[in-house]
PDB file of C-alpha atoms in Angstrom:
ATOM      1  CA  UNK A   1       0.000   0.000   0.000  1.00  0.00           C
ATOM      2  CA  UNK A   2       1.526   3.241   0.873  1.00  0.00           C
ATOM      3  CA  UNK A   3       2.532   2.717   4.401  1.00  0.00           C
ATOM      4  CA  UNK A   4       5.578   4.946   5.241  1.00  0.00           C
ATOM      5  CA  UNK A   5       4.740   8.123   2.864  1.00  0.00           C
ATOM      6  CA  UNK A   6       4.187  11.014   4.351  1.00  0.00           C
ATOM      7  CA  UNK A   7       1.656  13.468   2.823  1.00  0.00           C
ATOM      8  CA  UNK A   8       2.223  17.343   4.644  1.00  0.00           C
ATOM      9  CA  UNK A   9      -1.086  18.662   4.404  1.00  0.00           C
ATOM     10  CA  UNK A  10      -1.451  22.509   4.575  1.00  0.00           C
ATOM     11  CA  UNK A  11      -5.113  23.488   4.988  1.00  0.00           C
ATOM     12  CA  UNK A  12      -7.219  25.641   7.096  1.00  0.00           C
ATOM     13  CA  UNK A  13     -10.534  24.540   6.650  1.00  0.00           C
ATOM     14  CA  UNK A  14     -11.007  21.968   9.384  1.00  0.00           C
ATOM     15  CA  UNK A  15     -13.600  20.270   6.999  1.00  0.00           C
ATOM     16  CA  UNK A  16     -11.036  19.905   4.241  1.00  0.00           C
ATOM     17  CA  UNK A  17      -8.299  19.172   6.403  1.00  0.00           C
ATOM     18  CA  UNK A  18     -10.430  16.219   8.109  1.00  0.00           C
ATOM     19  CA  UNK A  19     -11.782  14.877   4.370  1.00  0.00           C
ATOM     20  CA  UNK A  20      -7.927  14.743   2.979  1.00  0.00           C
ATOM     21  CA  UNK A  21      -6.615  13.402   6.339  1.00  0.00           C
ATOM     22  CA  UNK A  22      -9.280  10.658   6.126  1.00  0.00           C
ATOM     23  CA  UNK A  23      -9.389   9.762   2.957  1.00  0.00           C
ATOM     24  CA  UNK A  24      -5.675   9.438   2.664  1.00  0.00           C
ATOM     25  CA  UNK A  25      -5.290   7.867   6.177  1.00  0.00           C
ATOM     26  CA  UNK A  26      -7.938   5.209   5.020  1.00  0.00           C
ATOM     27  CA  UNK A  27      -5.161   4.514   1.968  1.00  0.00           C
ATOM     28  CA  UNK A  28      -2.035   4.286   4.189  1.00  0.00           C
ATOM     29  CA  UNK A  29      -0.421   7.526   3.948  1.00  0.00           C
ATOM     30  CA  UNK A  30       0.947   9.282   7.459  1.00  0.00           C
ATOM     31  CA  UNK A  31      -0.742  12.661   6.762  1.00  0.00           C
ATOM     32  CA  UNK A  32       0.727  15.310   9.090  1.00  0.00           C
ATOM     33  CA  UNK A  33      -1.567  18.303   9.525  1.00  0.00           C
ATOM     34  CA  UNK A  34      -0.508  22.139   9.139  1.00  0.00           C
ATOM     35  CA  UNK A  35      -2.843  25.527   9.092  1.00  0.00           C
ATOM     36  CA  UNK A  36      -0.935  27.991   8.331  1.00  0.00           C
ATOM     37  CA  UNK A  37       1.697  28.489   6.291  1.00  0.00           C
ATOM     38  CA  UNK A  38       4.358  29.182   8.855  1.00  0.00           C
ATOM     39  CA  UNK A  39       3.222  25.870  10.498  1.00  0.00           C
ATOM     40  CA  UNK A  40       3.157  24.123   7.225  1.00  0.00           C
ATOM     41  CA  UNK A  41       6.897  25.513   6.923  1.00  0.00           C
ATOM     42  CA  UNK A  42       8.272  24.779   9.933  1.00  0.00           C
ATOM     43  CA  UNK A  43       6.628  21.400   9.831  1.00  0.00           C
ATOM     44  CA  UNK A  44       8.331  20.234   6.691  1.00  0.00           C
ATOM     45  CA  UNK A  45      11.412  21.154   8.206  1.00  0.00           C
ATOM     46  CA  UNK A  46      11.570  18.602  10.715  1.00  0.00           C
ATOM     47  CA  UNK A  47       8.936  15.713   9.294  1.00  0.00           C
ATOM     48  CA  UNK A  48      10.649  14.788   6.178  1.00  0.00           C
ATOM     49  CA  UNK A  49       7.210  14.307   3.941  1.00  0.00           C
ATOM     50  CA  UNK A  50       7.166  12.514   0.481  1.00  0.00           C
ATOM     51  CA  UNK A  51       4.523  15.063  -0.693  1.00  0.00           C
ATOM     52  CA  UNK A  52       2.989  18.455   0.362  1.00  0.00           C
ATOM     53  CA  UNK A  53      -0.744  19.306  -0.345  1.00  0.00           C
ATOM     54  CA  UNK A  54      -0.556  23.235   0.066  1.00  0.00           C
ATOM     55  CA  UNK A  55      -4.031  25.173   0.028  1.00  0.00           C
ATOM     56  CA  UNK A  56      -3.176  28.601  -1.656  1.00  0.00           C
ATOM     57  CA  UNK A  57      -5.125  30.950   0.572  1.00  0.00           C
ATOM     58  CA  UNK A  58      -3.555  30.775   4.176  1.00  0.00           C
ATOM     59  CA  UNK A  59      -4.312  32.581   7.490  1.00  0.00           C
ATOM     60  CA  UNK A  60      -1.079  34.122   7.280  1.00  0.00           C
ATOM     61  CA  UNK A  61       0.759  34.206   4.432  1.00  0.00           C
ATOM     62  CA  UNK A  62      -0.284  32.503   1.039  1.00  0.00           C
ATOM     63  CA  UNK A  63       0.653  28.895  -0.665  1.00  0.00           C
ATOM     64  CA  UNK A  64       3.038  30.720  -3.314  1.00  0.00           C
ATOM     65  CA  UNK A  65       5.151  32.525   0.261  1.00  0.00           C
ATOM     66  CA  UNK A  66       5.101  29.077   1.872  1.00  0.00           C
ATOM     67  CA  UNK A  67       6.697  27.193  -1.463  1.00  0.00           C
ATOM     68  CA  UNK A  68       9.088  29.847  -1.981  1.00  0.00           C
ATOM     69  CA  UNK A  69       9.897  29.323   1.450  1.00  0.00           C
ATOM     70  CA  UNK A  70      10.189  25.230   1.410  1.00  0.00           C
ATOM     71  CA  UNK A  71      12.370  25.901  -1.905  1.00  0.00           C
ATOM     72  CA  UNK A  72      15.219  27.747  -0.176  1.00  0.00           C
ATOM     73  CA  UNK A  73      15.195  24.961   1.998  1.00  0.00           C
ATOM     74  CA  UNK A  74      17.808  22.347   0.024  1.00  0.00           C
ATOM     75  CA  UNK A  75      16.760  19.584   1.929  1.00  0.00           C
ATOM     76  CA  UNK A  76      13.466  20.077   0.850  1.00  0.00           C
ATOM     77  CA  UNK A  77      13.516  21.147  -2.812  1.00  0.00           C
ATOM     78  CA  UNK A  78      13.211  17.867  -4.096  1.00  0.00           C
ATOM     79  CA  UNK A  79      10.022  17.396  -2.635  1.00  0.00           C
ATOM     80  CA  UNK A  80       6.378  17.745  -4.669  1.00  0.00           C
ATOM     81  CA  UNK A  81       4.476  20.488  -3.997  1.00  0.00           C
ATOM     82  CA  UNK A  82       0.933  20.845  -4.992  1.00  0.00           C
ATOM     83  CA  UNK A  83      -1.385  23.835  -5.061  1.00  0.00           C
ATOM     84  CA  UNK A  84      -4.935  22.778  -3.303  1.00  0.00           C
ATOM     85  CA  UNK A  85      -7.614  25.903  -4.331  1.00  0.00           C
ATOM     86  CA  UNK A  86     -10.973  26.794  -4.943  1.00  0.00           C
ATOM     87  CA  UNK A  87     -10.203  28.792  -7.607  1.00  0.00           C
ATOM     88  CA  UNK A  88     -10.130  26.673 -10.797  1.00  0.00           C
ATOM     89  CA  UNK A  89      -9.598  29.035 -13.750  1.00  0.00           C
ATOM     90  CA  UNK A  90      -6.979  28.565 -16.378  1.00  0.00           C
ATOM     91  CA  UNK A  91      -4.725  31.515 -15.353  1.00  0.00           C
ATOM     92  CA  UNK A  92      -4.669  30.247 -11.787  1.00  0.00           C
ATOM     93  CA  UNK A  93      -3.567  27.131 -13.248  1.00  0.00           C
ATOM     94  CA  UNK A  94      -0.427  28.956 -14.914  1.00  0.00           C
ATOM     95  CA  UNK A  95       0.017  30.685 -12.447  1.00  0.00           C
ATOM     96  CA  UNK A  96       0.398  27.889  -9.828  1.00  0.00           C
ATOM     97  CA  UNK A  97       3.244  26.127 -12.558  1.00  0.00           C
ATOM     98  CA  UNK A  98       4.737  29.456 -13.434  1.00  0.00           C
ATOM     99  CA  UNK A  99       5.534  29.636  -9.649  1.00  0.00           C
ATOM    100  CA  UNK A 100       7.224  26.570  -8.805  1.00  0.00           C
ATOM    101  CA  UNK A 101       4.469  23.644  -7.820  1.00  0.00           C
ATOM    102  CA  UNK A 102       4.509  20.596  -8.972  1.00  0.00           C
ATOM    103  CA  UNK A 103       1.102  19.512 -10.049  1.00  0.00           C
ATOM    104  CA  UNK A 104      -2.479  21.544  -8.954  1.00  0.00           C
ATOM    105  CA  UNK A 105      -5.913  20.438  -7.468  1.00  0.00           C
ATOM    106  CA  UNK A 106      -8.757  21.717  -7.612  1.00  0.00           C
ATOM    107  CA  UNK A 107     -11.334  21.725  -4.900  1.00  0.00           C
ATOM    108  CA  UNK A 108     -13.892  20.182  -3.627  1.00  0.00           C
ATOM    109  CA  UNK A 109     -11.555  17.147  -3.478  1.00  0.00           C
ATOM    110  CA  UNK A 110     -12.835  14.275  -5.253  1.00  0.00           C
ATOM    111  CA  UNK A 111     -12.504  12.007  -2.575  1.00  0.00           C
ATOM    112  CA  UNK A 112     -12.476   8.609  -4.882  1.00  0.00           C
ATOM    113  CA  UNK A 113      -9.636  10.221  -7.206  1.00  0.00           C
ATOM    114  CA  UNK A 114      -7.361  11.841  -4.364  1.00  0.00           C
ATOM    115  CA  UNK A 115      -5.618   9.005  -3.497  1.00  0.00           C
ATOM    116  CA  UNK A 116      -3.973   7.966  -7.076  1.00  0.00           C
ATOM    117  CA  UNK A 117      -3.322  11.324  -7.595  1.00  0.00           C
ATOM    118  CA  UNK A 118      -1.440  11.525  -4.309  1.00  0.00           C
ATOM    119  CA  UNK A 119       0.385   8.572  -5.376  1.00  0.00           C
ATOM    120  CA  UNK A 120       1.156   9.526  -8.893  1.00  0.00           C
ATOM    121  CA  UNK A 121       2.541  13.076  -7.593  1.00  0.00           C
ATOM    122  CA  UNK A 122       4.853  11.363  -5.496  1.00  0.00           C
ATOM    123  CA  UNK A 123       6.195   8.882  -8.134  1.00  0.00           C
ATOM    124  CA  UNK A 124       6.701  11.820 -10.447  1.00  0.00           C
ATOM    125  CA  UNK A 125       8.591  13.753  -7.535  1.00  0.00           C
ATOM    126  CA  UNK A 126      10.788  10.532  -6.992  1.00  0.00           C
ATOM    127  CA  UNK A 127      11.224   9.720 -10.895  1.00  0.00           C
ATOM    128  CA  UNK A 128      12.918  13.319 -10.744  1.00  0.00           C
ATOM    129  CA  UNK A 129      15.131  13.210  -8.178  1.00  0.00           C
ATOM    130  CA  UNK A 130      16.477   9.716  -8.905  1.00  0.00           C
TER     131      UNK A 130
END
């Protein structure tokens, strides 16, 4: 299955947070809750996680501060990063891969997809750094 991948997950919607926790708990991931960006930061820091799930609009500061922050980090700049928003138009999109993440979803979560997706993100982050 996927036991031993960790999925950072940087939402602060409690309802979001708890549907991505669950759904990707219920398919072996350790998902590791942030809600902020600064959290979400320092978090990644010390957790070591396979993939982060970043929500774009943060209490703090947004998605596109916290990746630019994870980035400078070298032990972390191999690692996926993927934009989680509501807003699902094309420029946001382009704008998301212009910046830096690694792949984009768009919410609400569909809960039967997000676990391949998950999966496939994290293959494609590890077929890139091996």
């Amino acid at each position: 299955m996927n036991d031993g991948l960790r999925v950072l997950v940087v939402e602060d919607n409690p309802l979001n947070l708890k549907l991505v926790r669950d759904v990707l708990t219920a398919s072996g991931y350790e998902v590791l809750p942030a809600v902020t960006g600064e959290e979400g930061v320092t978090l990644a820091a010390t957790c070591e996680p396979d993939l982060v799930l970043m929500d774009l609009q943060l209490p703090d500061f947004d998605g596109y501060e916290a990746l630019r922050r994870l980035r400078e980090d070298p032990a972390l700049r191999a690692v996926p990063v993927v934009a989680v928003t509501a807003f699902a138009m094309r420029e946001d999109r382009e704008r998301a891969s212009e910046s830096g993440f690694d792949g984009y979803l768009e919410k609400p979560i569909s809960i039967r997809d997000l676990p391949a997706q998950v999966g496939a993100f994290i293959g494609r982050g590890r077929a890139d750094a091996g």
